[in-house]
Coordinates of N, CA, C and O in Angstrom, one line a residue:
L4 N 10.9 13.0 14.0 CA 9.6 13.6 14.2 C 9.0 13.0 15.5 O 9.2 11.9 15.9
N5 N 8.3 13.8 16.2 CA 7.6 13.4 17.4 C 6.3 12.8 17.0 O 5.5 13.3 16.2
E6 N 5.9 11.6 17.5 CA 4.7 10.9 17.1 C 3.4 11.7 17.5 O 2.4 11.4 17.0
K7 N 3.6 12.7 18.4 CA 2.4 13.5 18.8 C 2.2 14.7 17.9 O 1.1 15.3 17.9
D8 N 3.2 15.1 17.1 CA 3.0 16.2 16.1 C 2.1 15.7 15.0 O 2.3 14.6 14.5
P9 N 1.2 16.6 14.5 CA 0.4 16.2 13.4 C 1.3 16.1 12.1 O 2.2 16.9 11.9
H10 N 1.0 15.1 11.3 CA 1.8 14.9 10.1 C 0.9 14.2 9.1 O -0.1 13.5 9.5
S11 N 1.2 14.3 7.8 CA 0.5 13.6 6.8 C 1.4 12.7 6.0 O 2.6 13.0 5.8
T12 N 0.9 11.6 5.5 CA 1.6 10.7 4.7 C 0.8 10.6 3.4 O -0.4 10.9 3.3
A13 N 1.5 10.1 2.3 CA 0.8 9.9 1.1 C 1.4 8.8 0.2 O 2.6 8.6 0.4
V14 N 0.6 8.3 -0.6 CA 1.1 7.3 -1.6 C 0.2 7.5 -2.9 O -0.9 7.8 -2.8
M15 N 0.9 7.5 -4.0 CA 0.2 7.7 -5.3 C 0.7 6.7 -6.3 O 1.8 6.2 -6.2
L16 N -0.1 6.4 -7.3 CA 0.1 5.5 -8.4 C -0.2 6.1 -9.7 O -1.3 6.6 -9.9
V17 N 0.6 6.0 -10.7 CA 0.4 6.4 -12.1 C 0.5 5.2 -13.0 O 1.6 4.5 -12.9
L18 N -0.5 4.8 -13.7 CA -0.5 3.7 -14.6 C -0.3 4.2 -16.1 O -1.0 5.1 -16.5
E19 N 0.5 3.5 -16.8 CA 0.7 3.7 -18.2 C 0.7 2.3 -18.9 O 0.9 1.3 -18.2
P20 N 0.5 2.3 -20.2 CA 0.5 1.0 -20.9 C 1.8 0.2 -20.5 O 2.9 0.7 -20.8
G21 N 1.6 -1.0 -19.9 CA 2.7 -1.8 -19.6 C 3.5 -1.5 -18.3 O 4.4 -2.2 -17.9
G22 N 3.2 -0.4 -17.7 CA 4.0 0.0 -16.5 C 3.3 0.8 -15.5 O 2.2 1.3 -15.7
A23 N 3.9 0.9 -14.3 CA 3.4 1.6 -13.2 C 4.5 2.4 -12.5 O 5.6 1.9 -12.5
T24 N 4.2 3.6 -12.1 CA 5.1 4.4 -11.3 C 4.4 4.9 -10.0 O 3.2 5.2 -10.1
W25 N 5.1 4.8 -8.9 CA 4.4 5.3 -7.7 C 5.4 6.1 -6.9 O 6.6 6.1 -7.1
A26 N 4.9 6.9 -6.0 CA 5.7 7.7 -5.1 C 5.0 7.6 -3.7 O 3.8 7.5 -3.6
H27 N 5.8 7.7 -2.6 CA 5.2 7.8 -1.3 C 6.1 8.5 -0.4 O 7.3 8.7 -0.6
C28 N 5.5 9.0 0.7 CA 6.1 9.7 1.8 C 5.5 9.3 3.1 O 4.3 9.3 3.2
G29 N 6.3 8.9 4.1 CA 5.8 8.5 5.3 C 5.5 7.0 5.4 O 6.3 6.2 4.8
D30 N 4.4 6.6 6.0 CA 4.1 5.2 6.2 C 2.9 4.8 5.5 O 2.3 3.7 5.8
S31 N 2.4 5.5 4.6 CA 1.3 5.0 3.7 C 2.0 4.2 2.7 O 3.1 4.5 2.2
R32 N 1.4 3.0 2.4 CA 2.1 2.0 1.6 C 1.5 1.7 0.2 O 0.3 1.8 0.1
L33 N 2.3 1.2 -0.7 CA 1.9 0.6 -1.9 C 2.3 -0.8 -1.9 O 3.5 -1.1 -1.6
Y34 N 1.4 -1.7 -2.3 CA 1.7 -3.1 -2.5 C 1.4 -3.5 -3.9 O 0.3 -3.1 -4.4
H35 N 2.2 -4.2 -4.5 CA 2.0 -4.7 -5.9 C 2.0 -6.3 -5.9 O 3.0 -6.9 -5.5
Y36 N 0.9 -6.9 -6.2 CA 0.7 -8.3 -6.2 C 0.4 -8.8 -7.6 O -0.3 -8.2 -8.3
R37 N 0.9 -10.0 -7.8 CA 0.5 -10.8 -9.0 C 0.0 -12.1 -8.5 O 0.7 -12.9 -7.9
G38 N -1.3 -12.3 -8.6 CA -2.0 -13.4 -7.9 C -1.9 -13.0 -6.4 O -2.2 -11.9 -6.0
D39 N -1.4 -14.0 -5.6 CA -1.2 -13.6 -4.2 C 0.3 -13.4 -3.8 O 0.6 -13.3 -2.7
R40 N 1.1 -13.3 -4.9 CA 2.6 -13.1 -4.7 C 2.9 -11.6 -4.6 O 2.6 -10.9 -5.6
L41 N 3.5 -11.2 -3.6 CA 3.9 -9.8 -3.4 C 5.2 -9.6 -4.3 O 6.2 -10.2 -4.1
L42 N 5.0 -8.7 -5.2 CA 6.1 -8.3 -6.1 C 7.0 -7.2 -5.5 O 8.2 -7.2 -5.6
Q43 N 6.3 -6.2 -5.0 CA 6.9 -5.0 -4.4 C 6.1 -4.4 -3.3 O 4.9 -4.5 -3.4
R44 N 6.8 -3.8 -2.3 CA 6.1 -3.0 -1.3 C 7.0 -1.8 -1.1 O 8.2 -1.9 -0.9
S45 N 6.3 -0.7 -0.9 CA 7.1 0.5 -0.6 C 7.7 0.4 0.8 O 7.1 -0.3 1.6
A46 N 8.8 1.0 1.1 CA 9.5 1.0 2.4 C 9.1 2.2 3.2 O 9.3 3.3 2.7
D47 N 8.5 2.0 4.4 CA 8.1 3.1 5.2 C 9.3 4.0 5.6 O 10.4 3.6 5.7
H48 N 8.9 5.3 5.7 CA 9.9 6.3 6.2 C 9.7 6.4 7.8 O 9.3 7.4 8.3
S49 N 9.9 5.3 8.4 CA 9.6 5.2 9.9 C 10.9 4.8 10.6 O 11.8 4.1 10.0
Y50 N 10.9 5.1 11.9 CA 12.1 4.7 12.7 C 12.2 3.2 12.8 O 13.3 2.7 12.6
V51 N 11.1 2.5 13.0 CA 11.2 1.0 13.1 C 11.6 0.4 11.7 O 12.3 -0.6 11.7
E52 N 11.1 0.9 10.6 CA 11.5 0.4 9.3 C 13.0 0.5 9.1 O 13.7 -0.3 8.6
H53 N 13.5 1.7 9.6 CA 15.0 1.9 9.6 C 15.7 0.8 10.4 O 16.7 0.3 10.0
L54 N 15.2 0.5 11.6 CA 15.8 -0.5 12.4 C 15.7 -1.9 11.8 O 16.7 -2.7 11.8
V55 N 14.6 -2.2 11.1 CA 14.5 -3.5 10.4 C 15.5 -3.6 9.3 O 16.2 -4.6 9.1
R56 N 15.6 -2.5 8.4 CA 16.6 -2.5 7.3 C 18.0 -2.6 7.8 O 18.8 -3.2 7.1
A57 N 18.3 -2.1 9.0 CA 19.6 -2.2 9.6 C 19.9 -3.5 10.3 O 21.0 -3.7 10.7
G58 N 18.9 -4.4 10.3 CA 19.0 -5.7 11.0 C 19.0 -5.6 12.5 O 19.4 -6.6 13.1
K59 N 18.6 -4.5 13.1 CA 18.6 -4.4 14.5 C 17.4 -5.0 15.2 O 17.4 -5.4 16.3
I60 N 16.2 -5.1 14.4 CA 15.0 -5.8 14.9 C 14.4 -6.5 13.7 O 14.7 -6.3 12.6
T61 N 13.6 -7.5 14.1 CA 12.9 -8.3 13.0 C 11.6 -7.6 12.6 O 11.1 -6.7 13.4
P62 N 11.0 -7.9 11.5 CA 9.7 -7.3 11.1 C 8.6 -7.6 12.1 O 7.8 -6.8 12.4
E63 N 8.7 -8.8 12.8 CA 7.7 -9.1 13.8 C 7.9 -8.2 15.1 O 6.9 -7.7 15.7
Q64 N 9.1 -7.9 15.4 CA 9.4 -7.0 16.5 C 8.9 -5.5 16.2 O 8.5 -4.8 17.1
A65 N 9.0 -5.2 14.9 CA 8.6 -3.8 14.5 C 7.1 -3.6 14.7 O 6.7 -2.5 15.1
L66 N 6.3 -4.7 14.6 CA 4.9 -4.6 14.8 C 4.5 -4.1 16.2 O 3.4 -3.5 16.4
I67 N 5.3 -4.4 17.2 CA 5.0 -4.1 18.6 C 6.0 -3.1 19.2 O 5.9 -2.9 20.4
H68 N 6.9 -2.6 18.4 CA 7.9 -1.7 18.9 C 7.2 -0.4 19.5 O 6.3 0.1 18.9
P69 N 7.7 0.1 20.6 CA 7.0 1.3 21.2 C 7.1 2.5 20.3 O 6.3 3.4 20.5
N70 N 8.1 2.6 19.4 CA 8.2 3.8 18.6 C 7.8 3.5 17.1 O 8.2 4.2 16.2
R71 N 6.9 2.6 16.9 CA 6.4 2.2 15.6 C 5.7 3.3 14.8 O 5.6 3.3 13.6
N72 N 5.2 4.3 15.5 CA 4.5 5.4 14.9 C 5.4 6.6 14.6 O 4.9 7.6 14.1
V73 N 6.6 6.5 14.9 CA 7.5 7.7 14.7 C 8.0 7.7 13.3 O 8.7 6.7 12.8
L74 N 7.7 8.7 12.6 CA 8.1 8.9 11.2 C 9.4 9.7 11.1 O 9.6 10.6 11.8
L75 N 10.2 9.3 10.1 CA 11.4 10.1 9.8 C 11.2 11.2 8.8 O 12.0 12.2 8.8
T76 N 10.1 11.1 8.1 CA 9.8 12.2 7.2 C 8.2 12.1 6.9 O 7.7 11.1 7.0
S77 N 7.7 13.3 6.7 CA 6.2 13.3 6.4 C 5.9 14.6 5.6 O 6.8 15.5 5.5
L78 N 4.7 14.8 5.2 CA 4.3 16.0 4.5 C 3.9 17.0 5.6 O 3.3 16.6 6.6
G79 N 4.2 18.3 5.4 CA 3.8 19.3 6.3 C 4.7 19.5 7.5 O 4.4 20.3 8.3
D80 N 5.9 18.8 7.5 CA 6.8 19.1 8.6 C 7.7 20.3 8.2 O 7.6 20.8 7.1
K81 N 8.5 20.8 9.2 CA 9.3 21.9 8.9 C 10.4 21.6 7.9 O 10.9 22.5 7.1
D82 N 10.9 20.4 7.8 CA 11.9 19.9 6.8 C 11.2 19.5 5.5 O 10.0 19.0 5.5
D83 N 11.9 19.6 4.4 CA 11.3 19.1 3.1 C 11.1 17.6 3.3 O 12.0 16.9 3.8
P84 N 10.0 17.1 2.7 CA 9.8 15.6 2.8 C 10.7 14.8 1.9 O 11.2 15.3 0.9
K85 N 11.0 13.6 2.4 CA 11.7 12.6 1.5 C 10.6 11.9 0.8 O 9.7 11.3 1.4
I86 N 10.7 11.8 -0.5 CA 9.7 11.1 -1.4 C 10.4 10.1 -2.2 O 11.4 10.4 -2.9
D87 N 10.0 8.8 -2.0 CA 10.6 7.7 -2.8 C 9.7 7.4 -3.9 O 8.5 7.5 -3.9
V88 N 10.4 7.0 -5.0 CA 9.6 6.6 -6.3 C 10.0 5.2 -6.7 O 11.2 4.8 -6.5
G89 N 9.0 4.5 -7.1 CA 9.3 3.1 -7.6 C 8.6 2.9 -9.0 O 7.7 3.6 -9.3
Q90 N 9.0 1.9 -9.7 CA 8.4 1.5 -11.0 C 8.4 0.0 -11.1 O 9.2 -0.7 -10.5
A91 N 7.5 -0.4 -12.0 CA 7.4 -1.9 -12.3 C 6.7 -2.1 -13.6 O 5.9 -1.2 -14.0
E92 N 7.0 -3.2 -14.2 CA 6.2 -3.6 -15.4 C 5.0 -4.3 -14.8 O 5.0 -4.8 -13.7
V93 N 3.9 -4.1 -15.6 CA 2.6 -4.7 -15.1 C 2.0 -5.6 -16.2 O 2.3 -5.5 -17.3
Q94 N 1.0 -6.4 -15.7 CA 0.3 -7.2 -16.7 C -1.2 -7.3 -16.2 O -1.4 -7.1 -15.0
P95 N -2.1 -7.7 -17.1 CA -3.5 -7.9 -16.6 C -3.5 -8.9 -15.4 O -2.8 -9.9 -15.4
G96 N -4.4 -8.5 -14.5 CA -4.6 -9.3 -13.3 C -3.8 -8.8 -12.1 O -4.0 -9.2 -11.0
D97 N -2.8 -8.0 -12.3 CA -2.0 -7.4 -11.2 C -2.9 -6.6 -10.4 O -3.8 -5.9 -10.8
N98 N -2.6 -6.6 -9.1 CA -3.4 -5.8 -8.1 C -2.4 -4.9 -7.4 O -1.3 -5.2 -7.0
F99 N -2.9 -3.6 -7.2 CA -2.2 -2.7 -6.4 C -3.1 -2.3 -5.2 O -4.3 -2.1 -5.4
L100 N -2.5 -2.2 -4.0 CA -3.2 -1.8 -2.8 C -2.4 -0.6 -2.3 O -1.2 -0.7 -2.1
L101 N -3.1 0.6 -2.2 CA -2.5 1.8 -1.6 C -3.3 2.0 -0.3 O -4.5 2.0 -0.3
C102 N -2.5 2.1 0.8 CA -3.3 2.2 2.0 C -2.5 2.9 3.1 O -1.3 3.0 3.1
S103 N -3.2 3.3 4.2 CA -2.6 3.9 5.3 C -2.2 2.9 6.4 O -2.7 1.7 6.3
D104 N -1.5 3.3 7.4 CA -1.1 2.3 8.4 C -2.3 1.8 9.3 O -2.2 0.8 9.9
G105 N -3.4 2.5 9.2 CA -4.5 2.1 9.9 C -5.1 0.8 9.3 O -6.0 0.1 9.9
L106 N -4.7 0.5 8.1 CA -5.0 -0.8 7.5 C -3.9 -1.8 7.6 O -4.1 -2.9 8.1
W107 N -2.7 -1.5 7.0 CA -1.7 -2.5 6.9 C -1.2 -3.0 8.2 O -0.6 -4.1 8.3
A108 N -1.3 -2.2 9.2 CA -0.8 -2.6 10.5 C -1.4 -3.9 11.1 O -0.9 -4.5 12.0
Y109 N -2.6 -4.3 10.5 CA -3.3 -5.4 11.0 C -3.3 -6.6 10.1 O -4.0 -7.6 10.4
F110 N -2.4 -6.6 9.1 CA -2.3 -7.7 8.2 C -0.9 -8.1 7.9 O -0.1 -7.2 7.6
P111 N -0.6 -9.4 7.8 CA 0.6 -9.8 7.2 C 0.5 -9.7 5.7 O -0.6 -9.7 5.1
D112 N 1.6 -9.5 5.0 CA 1.6 -9.3 3.5 C 0.9 -10.4 2.8 O 0.1 -10.1 1.8
D113 N 1.1 -11.7 3.2 CA 0.5 -12.8 2.5 C -1.1 -12.8 2.6 O -1.8 -13.1 1.7
E114 N -1.6 -12.3 3.7 CA -3.0 -12.3 3.9 C -3.6 -11.2 3.0 O -4.7 -11.4 2.4
L115 N -3.0 -10.1 2.9 CA -3.4 -9.0 2.0 C -3.5 -9.6 0.6 O -4.5 -9.4 -0.2
G116 N -2.5 -10.3 0.2 CA -2.4 -10.9 -1.2 C -3.5 -11.8 -1.5 O -4.1 -11.8 -2.5
R117 N -3.8 -12.7 -0.5 CA -4.9 -13.7 -0.7 C -6.3 -13.0 -0.8 O -7.1 -13.3 -1.7
V118 N -6.5 -11.9 0.0 CA -7.8 -11.2 -0.1 C -7.9 -10.5 -1.5 O -8.9 -10.6 -2.1
L119 N -6.8 -9.9 -1.9 CA -6.9 -9.2 -3.2 C -7.1 -10.2 -4.4 O -7.7 -9.9 -5.4
R120 N -6.5 -11.4 -4.2 CA -6.6 -12.5 -5.3 C -8.0 -13.0 -5.3 O -8.6 -13.3 -6.4
D121 N -8.6 -13.3 -4.1 CA -9.8 -14.1 -4.0 C -11.1 -13.3 -4.2 O -12.2 -13.9 -4.3
F122 N -11.1 -12.0 -4.1 CA -12.3 -11.2 -4.1 C -12.2 -10.0 -5.1 O -11.2 -9.5 -5.3
P123 N -13.4 -9.7 -5.6 CA -13.4 -8.4 -6.5 C -13.0 -7.2 -5.6 O -13.1 -7.2 -4.4
P124 N -12.4 -6.2 -6.3 CA -11.9 -5.1 -5.5 C -12.8 -4.5 -4.5 O -12.4 -4.2 -3.3
R125 N -14.1 -4.2 -4.8 CA -15.0 -3.6 -3.9 C -15.2 -4.5 -2.6 O -15.2 -4.1 -1.5
K126 N -15.4 -5.8 -2.8 CA -15.6 -6.8 -1.7 C -14.3 -6.9 -0.9 O -14.3 -6.9 0.3
A127 N -13.1 -6.9 -1.6 CA -11.8 -6.9 -0.9 C -11.7 -5.7 0.0 O -11.2 -5.8 1.1
A128 N -12.0 -4.5 -0.5 CA -11.9 -3.3 0.3 C -12.8 -3.4 1.5 O -12.4 -3.1 2.6
E129 N -14.0 -3.9 1.4 CA -14.9 -4.0 2.5 C -14.4 -5.0 3.6 O -14.4 -4.7 4.8
L130 N -13.9 -6.1 3.1 CA -13.3 -7.1 4.0 C -12.1 -6.6 4.8 O -12.0 -6.8 6.0
L131 N -11.2 -5.9 4.0 CA -10.0 -5.4 4.7 C -10.3 -4.3 5.7 O -9.8 -4.3 6.8
I132 N -11.2 -3.4 5.4 CA -11.5 -2.3 6.3 C -12.2 -2.9 7.5 O -11.9 -2.5 8.7
N133 N -13.2 -3.7 7.3 CA -13.9 -4.3 8.4 C -13.0 -5.2 9.3 O -13.1 -5.1 10.6
T134 N -12.1 -5.9 8.7 CA -11.2 -6.7 9.5 C -10.2 -5.9 10.3 O -10.0 -6.1 11.5
A135 N -9.7 -4.8 9.7 CA -8.8 -3.9 10.3 C -9.5 -3.3 11.5 O -8.9 -3.2 12.6
R136 N -10.7 -2.8 11.4 CA -11.4 -2.2 12.5 C -11.6 -3.1 13.6 O -11.5 -2.8 14.8
A137 N -12.0 -4.4 13.3 CA -12.2 -5.4 14.3 C -10.9 -5.7 15.0 O -10.9 -5.8 16.3
R138 N -9.8 -5.8 14.3 CA -8.6 -6.2 14.9 C -8.0 -5.0 15.8 O -7.3 -5.2 16.7
A139 N -8.4 -3.8 15.4 CA -7.9 -2.6 16.1 C -8.6 -2.4 17.5 O -8.1 -1.8 18.4
R140 N -9.8 -3.0 17.6 CA -10.6 -2.9 18.8 C -10.8 -1.5 19.3 O -10.6 -1.2 20.5
G141 N -11.1 -0.6 18.4 CA -11.3 0.8 18.7 C -10.1 1.6 18.9 O -10.2 2.8 19.2
R142 N -8.9 1.1 18.8 CA -7.7 1.8 19.0 C -7.0 2.2 17.7 O -5.9 2.8 17.8
G143 N -7.5 1.9 16.6 CA -6.8 2.0 15.3 C -6.6 3.5 14.8 O -7.4 4.4 15.2
D144 N -5.7 3.7 13.9 CA -5.4 4.9 13.3 C -6.4 5.0 12.1 O -7.2 4.1 11.9
N145 N -6.4 6.1 11.3 CA -7.3 6.2 10.2 C -7.0 5.0 9.3 O -5.9 4.5 9.2
C146 N -8.1 4.6 8.6 CA -8.0 3.4 7.8 C -8.5 3.8 6.4 O -9.7 4.0 6.2
S147 N -7.6 3.9 5.5 CA -8.0 4.3 4.1 C -7.2 3.4 3.1 O -6.1 2.9 3.4
L148 N -7.9 3.2 2.0 CA -7.3 2.3 1.0 C -7.8 2.6 -0.4 O -8.9 3.1 -0.5
A149 N -7.1 2.2 -1.4 CA -7.5 2.1 -2.8 C -7.0 0.8 -3.4 O -5.8 0.5 -3.1
I150 N -7.8 0.1 -4.1 CA -7.4 -1.1 -4.8 C -7.6 -0.9 -6.3 O -8.6 -0.5 -6.7
V151 N -6.5 -1.3 -7.0 CA -6.5 -1.2 -8.5 C -6.2 -2.6 -9.0 O -5.1 -3.1 -8.7
R152 N -7.1 -3.1 -9.8 CA -6.9 -4.4 -10.4 C -6.8 -4.1 -11.9 O -7.7 -3.6 -12.5
L153 N -5.7 -4.6 -12.5 CA -5.5 -4.3 -14.0 C -6.3 -5.3 -14.8 O -6.2 -6.5 -14.5
K154 N -6.9 -4.8 -15.9 CA -7.6 -5.7 -16.8 C -6.9 -5.5 -18.2 O -6.3 -4.4 -18.4
A155 N -7.0 -6.5 -19.0 CA -6.5 -6.3 -20.4 C -7.4 -5.2 -21.1 O -8.6 -5.1 -20.9
A156 N -6.7 -4.4 -21.9 CA -7.4 -3.4 -22.6 C -8.3 -4.0 -23.7 O -7.9 -5.0 -24.4
E157 N -9.5 -3.5 -23.8 CA -10.4 -4.1 -24.8 C -10.0 -3.4 -26.2 O -9.7 -2.3 -26.3
K158 N -10.0 -4.3 -27.2 CA -9.8 -3.8 -28.5 C -11.0 -3.0 -29.0 O -12.1 -3.4 -28.8
P159 N -10.7 -1.8 -29.6 CA -11.9 -1.0 -30.1 C -12.6 -1.8 -31.2 O -12.0 -2.5 -32.0
A160 N -13.9 -1.7 -31.2 CA -14.7 -2.3 -32.3 C -14.4 -1.7 -33.6 O -14.1 -0.5 -33.8
A161 N -14.4 -2.6 -34.7 CA -14.1 -2.1 -36.0 C -15.2 -1.2 -36.5 O -16.4 -1.5 -36.2
A162 N -14.9 -0.1 -37.1 CA -15.9 0.8 -37.6 C -16.6 0.2 -38.8 O -15.9 -0.4 -39.6
P163 N -17.9 0.4 -39.0 CA -18.5 0.0 -40.3 C -17.8 0.6 -41.5 O -17.3 1.8 -41.4
L164 N -17.9 0.0 -42.6 CA -17.2 0.5 -43.8 C -17.8 1.9 -44.1 O -19.0 2.1 -44.0
G165 N -17.0 2.8 -44.5 CA -17.4 4.1 -44.9 C -17.6 5.1 -43.7 O -17.9 6.2 -43.9
R166 N -17.5 4.6 -42.5 CA -17.6 5.5 -41.3 C -16.3 5.5 -40.5 O -15.7 4.5 -40.2
P167 N -15.9 6.7 -40.1 CA -14.7 6.8 -39.3 C -14.9 6.3 -37.9 O -16.0 6.4 -37.4
A168 N -13.9 5.7 -37.3 CA -14.0 5.2 -35.9 C -14.1 6.4 -35.0 O -13.5 7.5 -35.3
R169 N -14.7 6.3 -33.9 CA -14.8 7.4 -32.9 C -13.8 7.3 -31.9 O -13.4 6.3 -31.4

């Protein structure tokens, strides 16, 4: 793909009791943290991610590579998109971050994990967006995110005798 052609990327998350399933296309990412420990991260469908996986460049070199915005697949291209799917077991306290490259490009994985661990989701979102904008210095891509923090399910209250539960 040419980096000047318009293209869309996407990431989605489906939660079920005890598990999560996600899918992504392009370089929108899903991060799964337990505390500040990264359990999983989706792999970008980008030229530089391909070079990193092949051992030709380091992750640090990928951040400044001149072709870092070139996607190998995206939504809306003439070819069918490549969509990867992942799954994980989950537990209360796990955090998921779904975001565009306008956010993740400005943070190392461990910093994202610390922010998600240390702040409530709304405050974490504000901090991440404001920090990404400041670090981009007016040059950044779109910056979007969703944070999901899992809580233990509350047990339904017992119904009074003689009344059915709602």
